[in-house]
Coordinates of C-alpha atoms and ligand atoms in Angstrom, one line a residue:
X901 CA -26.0 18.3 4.5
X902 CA -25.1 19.9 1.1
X903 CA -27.1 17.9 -1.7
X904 CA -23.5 18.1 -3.7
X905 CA -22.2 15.6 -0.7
X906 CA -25.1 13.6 0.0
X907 CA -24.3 11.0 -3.8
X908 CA -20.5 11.5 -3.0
X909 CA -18.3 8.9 -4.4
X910 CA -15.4 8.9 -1.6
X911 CA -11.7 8.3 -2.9
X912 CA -10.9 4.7 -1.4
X913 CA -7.5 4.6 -0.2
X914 CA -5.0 2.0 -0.3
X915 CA -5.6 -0.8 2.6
X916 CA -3.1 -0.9 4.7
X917 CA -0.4 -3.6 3.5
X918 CA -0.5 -6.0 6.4
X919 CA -3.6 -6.3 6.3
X920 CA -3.7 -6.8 3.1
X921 CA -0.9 -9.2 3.0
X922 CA -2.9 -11.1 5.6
X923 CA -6.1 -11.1 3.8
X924 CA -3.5 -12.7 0.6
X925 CA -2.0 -14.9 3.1
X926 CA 1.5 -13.6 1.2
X927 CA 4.7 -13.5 3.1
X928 CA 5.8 -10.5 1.1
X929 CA 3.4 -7.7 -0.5
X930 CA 5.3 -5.5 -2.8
X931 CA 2.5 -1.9 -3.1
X932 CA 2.9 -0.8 -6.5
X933 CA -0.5 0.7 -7.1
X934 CA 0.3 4.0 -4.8
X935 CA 3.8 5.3 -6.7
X936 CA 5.2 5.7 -3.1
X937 CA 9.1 6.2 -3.4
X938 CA 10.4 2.4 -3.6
X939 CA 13.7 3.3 -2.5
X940 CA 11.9 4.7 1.1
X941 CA 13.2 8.1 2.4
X942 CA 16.3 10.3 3.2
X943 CA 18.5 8.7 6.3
X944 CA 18.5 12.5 7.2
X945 CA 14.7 12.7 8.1
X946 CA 15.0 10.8 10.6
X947 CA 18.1 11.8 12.2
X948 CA 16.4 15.0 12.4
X949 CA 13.0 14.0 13.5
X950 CA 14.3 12.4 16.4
X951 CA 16.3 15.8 17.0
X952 CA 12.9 17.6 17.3
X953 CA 12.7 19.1 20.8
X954 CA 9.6 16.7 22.4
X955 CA 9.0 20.0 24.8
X956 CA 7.6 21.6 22.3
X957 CA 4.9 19.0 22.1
X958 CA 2.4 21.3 23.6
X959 CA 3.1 24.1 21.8
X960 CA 1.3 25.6 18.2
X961 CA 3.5 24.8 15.2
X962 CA 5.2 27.6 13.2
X963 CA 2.1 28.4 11.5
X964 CA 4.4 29.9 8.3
X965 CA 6.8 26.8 8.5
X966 CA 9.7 30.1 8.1
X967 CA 13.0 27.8 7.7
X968 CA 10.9 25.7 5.3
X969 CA 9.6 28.1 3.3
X970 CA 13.0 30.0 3.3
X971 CA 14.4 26.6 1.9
X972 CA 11.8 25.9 -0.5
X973 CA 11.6 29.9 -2.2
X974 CA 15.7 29.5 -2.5
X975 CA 15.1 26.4 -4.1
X976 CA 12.6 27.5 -6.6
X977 CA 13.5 31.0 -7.0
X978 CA 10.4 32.2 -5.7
X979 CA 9.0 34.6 -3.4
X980 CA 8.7 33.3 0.2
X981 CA 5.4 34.4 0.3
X982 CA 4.1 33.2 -2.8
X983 CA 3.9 29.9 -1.2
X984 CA 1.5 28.3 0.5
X985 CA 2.0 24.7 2.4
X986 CA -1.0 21.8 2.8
X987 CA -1.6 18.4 4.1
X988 CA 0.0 16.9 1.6
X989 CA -0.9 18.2 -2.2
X990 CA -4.2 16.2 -1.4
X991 CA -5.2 19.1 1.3
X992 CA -4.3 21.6 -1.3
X993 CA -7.0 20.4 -3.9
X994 CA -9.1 20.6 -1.6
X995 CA -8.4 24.2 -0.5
X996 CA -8.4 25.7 -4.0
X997 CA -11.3 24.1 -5.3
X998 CA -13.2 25.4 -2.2
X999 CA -11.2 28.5 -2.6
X1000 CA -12.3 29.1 -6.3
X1001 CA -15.6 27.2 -6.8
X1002 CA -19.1 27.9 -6.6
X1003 CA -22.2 25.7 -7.2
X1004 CA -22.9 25.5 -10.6
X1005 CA -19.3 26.7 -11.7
X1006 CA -17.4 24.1 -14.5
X1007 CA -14.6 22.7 -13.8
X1008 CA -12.1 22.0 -16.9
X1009 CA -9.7 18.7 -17.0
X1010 CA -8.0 16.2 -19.7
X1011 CA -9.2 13.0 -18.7
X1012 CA -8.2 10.5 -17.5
X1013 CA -6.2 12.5 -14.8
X1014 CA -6.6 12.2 -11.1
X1015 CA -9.3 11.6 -9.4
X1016 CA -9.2 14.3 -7.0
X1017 CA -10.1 16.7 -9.0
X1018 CA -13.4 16.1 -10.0
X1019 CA -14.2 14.6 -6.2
X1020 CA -13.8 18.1 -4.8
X1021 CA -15.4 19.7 -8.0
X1022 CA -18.4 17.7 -6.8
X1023 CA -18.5 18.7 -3.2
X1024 CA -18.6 22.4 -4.1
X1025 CA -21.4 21.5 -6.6
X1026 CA -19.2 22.1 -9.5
X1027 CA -19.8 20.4 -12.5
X1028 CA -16.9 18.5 -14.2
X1029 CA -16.2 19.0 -18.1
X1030 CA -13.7 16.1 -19.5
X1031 CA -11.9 16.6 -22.7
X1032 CA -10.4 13.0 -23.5
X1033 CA -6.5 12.8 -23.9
X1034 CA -5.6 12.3 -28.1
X1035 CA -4.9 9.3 -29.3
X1036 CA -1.4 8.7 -27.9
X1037 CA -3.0 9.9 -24.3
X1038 CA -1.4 13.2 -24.4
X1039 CA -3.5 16.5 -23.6
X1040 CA -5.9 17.7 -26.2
X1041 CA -5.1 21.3 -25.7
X1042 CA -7.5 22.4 -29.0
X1043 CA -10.6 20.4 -27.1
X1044 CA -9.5 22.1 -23.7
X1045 CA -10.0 26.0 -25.3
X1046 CA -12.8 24.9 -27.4
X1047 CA -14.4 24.0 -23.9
X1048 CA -13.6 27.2 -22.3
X1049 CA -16.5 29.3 -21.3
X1050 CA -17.2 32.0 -18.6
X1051 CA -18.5 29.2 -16.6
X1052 CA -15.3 27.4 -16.2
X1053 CA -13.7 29.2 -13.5
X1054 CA -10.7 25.9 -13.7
X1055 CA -8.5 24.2 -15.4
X1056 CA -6.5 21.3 -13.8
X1057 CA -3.5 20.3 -15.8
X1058 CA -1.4 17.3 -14.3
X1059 CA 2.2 17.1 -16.1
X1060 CA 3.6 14.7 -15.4
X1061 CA -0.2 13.6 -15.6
X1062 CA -1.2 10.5 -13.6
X1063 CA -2.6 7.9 -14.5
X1064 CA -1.3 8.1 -17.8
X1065 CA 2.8 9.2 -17.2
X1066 CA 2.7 11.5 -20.1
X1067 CA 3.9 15.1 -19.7
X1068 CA 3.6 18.5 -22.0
X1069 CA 6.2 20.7 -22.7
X1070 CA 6.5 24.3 -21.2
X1071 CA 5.7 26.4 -24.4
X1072 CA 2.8 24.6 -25.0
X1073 CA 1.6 25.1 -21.6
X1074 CA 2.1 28.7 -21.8
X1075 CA 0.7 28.8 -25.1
X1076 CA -2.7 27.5 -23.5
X1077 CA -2.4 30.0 -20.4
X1078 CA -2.5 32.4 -23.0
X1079 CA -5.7 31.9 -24.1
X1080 CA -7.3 31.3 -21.1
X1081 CA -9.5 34.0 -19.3
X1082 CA -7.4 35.7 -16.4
X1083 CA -11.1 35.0 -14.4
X1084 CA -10.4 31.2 -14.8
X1085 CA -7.4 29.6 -12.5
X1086 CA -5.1 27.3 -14.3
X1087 CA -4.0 24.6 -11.6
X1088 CA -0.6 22.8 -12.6
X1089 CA 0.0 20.1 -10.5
X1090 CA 3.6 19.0 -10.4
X1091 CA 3.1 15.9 -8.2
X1092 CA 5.8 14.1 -10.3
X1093 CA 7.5 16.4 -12.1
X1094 CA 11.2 15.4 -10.3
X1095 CA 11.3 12.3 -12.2
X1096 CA 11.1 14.0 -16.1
X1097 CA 14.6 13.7 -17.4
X1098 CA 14.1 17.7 -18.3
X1099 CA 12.4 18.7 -15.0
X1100 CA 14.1 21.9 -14.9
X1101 CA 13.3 22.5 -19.1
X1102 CA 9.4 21.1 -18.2
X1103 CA 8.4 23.0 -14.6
X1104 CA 6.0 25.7 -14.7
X1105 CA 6.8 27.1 -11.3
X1106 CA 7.9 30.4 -12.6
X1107 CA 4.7 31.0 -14.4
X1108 CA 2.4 32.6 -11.2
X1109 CA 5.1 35.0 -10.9
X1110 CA 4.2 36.0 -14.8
X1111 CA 0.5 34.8 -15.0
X1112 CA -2.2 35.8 -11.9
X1113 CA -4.3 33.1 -12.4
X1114 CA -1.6 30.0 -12.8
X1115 CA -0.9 28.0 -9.7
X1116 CA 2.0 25.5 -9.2
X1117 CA 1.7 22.5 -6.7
X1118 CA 4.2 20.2 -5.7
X1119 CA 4.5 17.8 -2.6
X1120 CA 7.3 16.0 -0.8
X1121 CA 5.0 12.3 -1.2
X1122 CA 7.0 10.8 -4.2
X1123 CA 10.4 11.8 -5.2
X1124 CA 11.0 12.4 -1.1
X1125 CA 9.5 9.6 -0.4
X1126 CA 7.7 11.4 2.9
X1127 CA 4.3 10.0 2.1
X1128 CA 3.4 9.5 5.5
X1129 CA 4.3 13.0 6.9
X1130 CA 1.9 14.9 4.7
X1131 CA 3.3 17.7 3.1
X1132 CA 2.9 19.4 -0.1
X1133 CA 2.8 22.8 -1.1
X1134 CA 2.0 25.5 -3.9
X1135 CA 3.2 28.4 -5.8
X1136 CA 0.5 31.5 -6.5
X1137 CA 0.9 34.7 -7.8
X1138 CA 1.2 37.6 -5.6
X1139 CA -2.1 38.5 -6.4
X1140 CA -3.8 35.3 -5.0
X1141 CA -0.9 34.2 -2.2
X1142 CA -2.6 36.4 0.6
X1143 CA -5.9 35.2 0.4
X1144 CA -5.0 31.6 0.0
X1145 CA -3.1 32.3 3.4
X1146 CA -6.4 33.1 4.9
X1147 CA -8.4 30.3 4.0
X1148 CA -5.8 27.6 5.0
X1149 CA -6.1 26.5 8.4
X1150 CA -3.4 28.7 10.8
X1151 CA -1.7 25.2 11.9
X1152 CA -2.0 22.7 9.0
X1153 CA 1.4 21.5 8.8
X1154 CA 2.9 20.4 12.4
X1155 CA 6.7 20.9 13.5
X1156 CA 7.5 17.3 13.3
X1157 CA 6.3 17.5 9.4
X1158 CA 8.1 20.5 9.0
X1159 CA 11.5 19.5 10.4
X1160 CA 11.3 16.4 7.7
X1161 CA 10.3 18.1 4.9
X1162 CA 13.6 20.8 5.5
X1163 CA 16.1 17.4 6.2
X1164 CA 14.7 15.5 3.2
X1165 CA 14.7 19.3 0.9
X1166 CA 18.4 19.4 2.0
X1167 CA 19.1 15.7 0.7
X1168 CA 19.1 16.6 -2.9
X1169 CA 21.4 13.3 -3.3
X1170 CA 18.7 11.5 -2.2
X1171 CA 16.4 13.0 -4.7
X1172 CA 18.7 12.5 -7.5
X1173 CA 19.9 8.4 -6.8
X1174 CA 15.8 8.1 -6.7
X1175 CA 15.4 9.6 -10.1
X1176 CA 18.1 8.0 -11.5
X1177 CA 17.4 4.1 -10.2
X1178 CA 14.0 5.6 -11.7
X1179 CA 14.9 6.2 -14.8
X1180 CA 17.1 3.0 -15.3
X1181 CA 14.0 1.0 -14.3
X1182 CA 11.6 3.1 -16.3
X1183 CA 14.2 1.9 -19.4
X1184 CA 13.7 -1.9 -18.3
X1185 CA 10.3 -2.0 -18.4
X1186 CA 10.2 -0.2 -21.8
X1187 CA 12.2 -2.1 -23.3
X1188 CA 10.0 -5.0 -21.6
X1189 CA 7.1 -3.9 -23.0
X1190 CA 8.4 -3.9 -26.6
X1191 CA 9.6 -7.2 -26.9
X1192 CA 6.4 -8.5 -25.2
X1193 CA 4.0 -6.2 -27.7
X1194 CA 2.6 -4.5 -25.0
X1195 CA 1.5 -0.7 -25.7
X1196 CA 1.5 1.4 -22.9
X1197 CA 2.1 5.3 -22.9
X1198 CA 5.2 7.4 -22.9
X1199 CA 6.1 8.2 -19.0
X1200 CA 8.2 11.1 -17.3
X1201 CA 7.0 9.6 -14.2
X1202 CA 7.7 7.5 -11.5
X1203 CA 4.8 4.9 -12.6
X1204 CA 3.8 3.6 -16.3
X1205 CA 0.4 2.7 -17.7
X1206 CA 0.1 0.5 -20.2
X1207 CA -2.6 -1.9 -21.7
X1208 CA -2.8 -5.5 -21.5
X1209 CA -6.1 -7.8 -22.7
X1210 CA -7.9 -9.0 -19.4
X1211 CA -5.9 -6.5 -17.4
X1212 CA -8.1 -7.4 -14.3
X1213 CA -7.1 -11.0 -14.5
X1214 CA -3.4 -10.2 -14.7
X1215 CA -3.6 -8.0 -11.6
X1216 CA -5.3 -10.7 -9.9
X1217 CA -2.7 -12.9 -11.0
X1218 CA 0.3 -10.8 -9.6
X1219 CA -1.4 -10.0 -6.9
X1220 CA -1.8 -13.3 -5.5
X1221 CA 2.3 -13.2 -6.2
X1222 CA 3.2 -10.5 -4.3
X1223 CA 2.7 -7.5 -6.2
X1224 CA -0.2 -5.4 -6.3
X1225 CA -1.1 -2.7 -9.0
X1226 CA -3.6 -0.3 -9.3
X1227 CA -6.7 -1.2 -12.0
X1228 CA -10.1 0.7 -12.2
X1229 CA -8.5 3.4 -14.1
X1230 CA -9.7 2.4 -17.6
X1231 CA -10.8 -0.8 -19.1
X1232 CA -7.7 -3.3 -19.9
X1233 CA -5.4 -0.7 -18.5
X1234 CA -3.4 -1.4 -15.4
X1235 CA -1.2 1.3 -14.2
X1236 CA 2.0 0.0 -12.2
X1237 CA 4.6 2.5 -10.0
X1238 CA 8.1 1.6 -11.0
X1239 CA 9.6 -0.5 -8.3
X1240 CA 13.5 -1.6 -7.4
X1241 CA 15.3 -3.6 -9.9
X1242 CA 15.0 -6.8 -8.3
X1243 CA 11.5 -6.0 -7.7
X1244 CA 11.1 -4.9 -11.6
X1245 CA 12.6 -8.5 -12.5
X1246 CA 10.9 -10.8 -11.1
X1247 CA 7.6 -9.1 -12.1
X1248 CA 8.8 -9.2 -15.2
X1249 CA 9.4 -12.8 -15.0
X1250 CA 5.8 -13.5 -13.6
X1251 CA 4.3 -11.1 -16.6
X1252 CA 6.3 -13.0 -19.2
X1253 CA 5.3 -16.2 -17.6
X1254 CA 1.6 -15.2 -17.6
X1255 CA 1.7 -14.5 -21.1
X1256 CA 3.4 -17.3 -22.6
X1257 CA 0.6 -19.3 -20.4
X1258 CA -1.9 -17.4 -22.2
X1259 CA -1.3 -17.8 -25.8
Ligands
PLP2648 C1 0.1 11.6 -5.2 C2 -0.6 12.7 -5.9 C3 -0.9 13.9 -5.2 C4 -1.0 14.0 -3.8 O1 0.0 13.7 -3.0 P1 0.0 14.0 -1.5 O2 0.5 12.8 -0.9 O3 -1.4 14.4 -1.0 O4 0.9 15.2 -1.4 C5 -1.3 15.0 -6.0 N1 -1.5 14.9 -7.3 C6 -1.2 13.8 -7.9 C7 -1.4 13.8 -9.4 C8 -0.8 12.6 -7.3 O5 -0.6 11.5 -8.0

């Protein structure tokens, strides 16, 4: 066994809500500690899932997923080929980091940002270099060049970033691509870039066609709401695209996954009543926040982190009341994905409840 994977911390994923629930002895278990789409998925995947010709069962997959990446490169304005699908953007962490990575090689990020990262760092007996976020949680872009050296062969930047919710503009992105080595990739990872009010203003997606070592990842788990089916995906630069193409494996993204991804891409409406209950929630709880004093960070997500004295006891608290949000992510922090309105009331109920209990 590789000594990099023997003292390997594994990413613990959610338990599955009934059992959960069952554990809780809850009726109802509302999961917002995963920023899964609240409002579920596209009526339209499903029609054409069940479509999907069940003789083909026995049959490879499209290993270049053609109609999708036709759909996708339209939608982008991108090069078909400059893209390259995963298992979800989870499988595409993993295939660039061991793409890229060698033991002993530094890998850059802003922290705190996902986990992920850093796990897969590890297994390729990469070393992680964390530049802390500034005071107000966004990226410290001076401390991320002062910590450039030939040995840091990446830099991961989230924007939106999770945990945190906090997003960079696109000139100051470019502004620190620019001073990065073109030996070092520059991973963007776009995760939850649908629900910024400027997505279009904020992407990055154009930059691998201008910049060989900048990479663009996306995935269909949150604004799509196809969490389940697996999908994500990434934009390189024509220099990079080919090999990437070699070291993912030739079927990695079955038919079914494939025909769900095209049906939910083609539901922009969708999309756009997600991001805009999001938004109208993401206002609520803002707004929430202030009267309450609570701080929490700016957020052009779907989820909102904010910091609340004893945050482990509040979780604990709402937990037993049907609502579960993700802690662990730094002390007296709780980070909570932005739910339906009725959902976002009556936790805001049992929050304002819990504090006027506690003073
Ligand atoms: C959810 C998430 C992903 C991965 O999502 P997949 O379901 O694997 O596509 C990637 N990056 C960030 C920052 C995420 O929060």
């Amino acid at each position: 066994m590789k000594e990099s994977v023997r003292k390997l911390q594994p990413y613990v994923p959610e338990k599955p809500l009934a059992t959960l629930k069952a554990e809780l002895g809850l009726t109802r278990l509302v999961r917002l500690s995963a920023n899964e789409n609240p409002y579920g998925t596209s009526p339209k995947v499903a029609t054409a899932v069940k479509a999907w010709d069940f003789n083909n069962s026995n049959r490879y997959p499209d290993g270049e997923a053609t109609a999708l990446r036709q759909a996708v490169a339209q939608q982008q304005a991108v090069a078909p080929d400059q893209i390259v699908f995963s298992v979800g953007l989870d499988e595409m962490i993993a295939m660039v980091s061991r793409t890229f990575l060698s033991a002993r090689d530094r890998v850059l990020v802003s922290a705190p940002t996902f986990s992920e990262y850093a796990l897969h760092a590890e297994i390729e007996g990469a070393k992680l270099l964390a530049v802390p976020t500034l005071a107000n949680d966004q990226v410290d872009f001076k401390g991320l060049v002062s910590a450039l050296t030939p040995a840091v062969k990446m830099v991961w930047l989230c924007n939106p970033n999770n945990p945190t919710g906090t997003s960079e503009s696109l000139a100051q992105i470019e502004q620190f691509i620019q001073q990065v080595p073109a030996t070092t990739m520059v991973l963007i990872d776009e995760a939850y870039i649908d629900f910024a009010m400027n997505a279009a203003a904020l992407t990055a997606i154009q930059l691998p066609s201008k910049y060989d070592n900048v990479v663009v990842m996306r995935t269909f788990s949150k604004a799509y709401g196809l969490a389940n089916f697996r999908i994500g995906y990434a934009v390189f630069s024509k220099a990079y695209a080919a090999t990437m193409q070699a070291v993912r494996l030739p079927y990695n993204v079955n038919s079914i996954t494939q025909v769900a991804a095209l049906a939910a891409l083609q539901d922009q409406a969708f999309v756009r009543a997600t991001v805009t209950k999001n938004a109208a929630e993401r206002e609520a709880w803002l707004t929430f926040f202030d009267q309450h004093g609570i701080r929490y960070d700016q957020s052009d997500a779907n989820f909102i982190f904010f910091a609340y004295p004893d945050a482990a006891a509040l979780a604990e608290y709402l937990l037993h009341h049907g609502y579960s949000l993700r802690t662990g992510l730094r002390a007296d922090w709780l980070r909570l994905t932005i739910g339906t309105a009725a959902d976002g009331q009556a936790l805001r109920s049992l929050i304002a409840a819990y504090q006027a209990n506690a003073s």
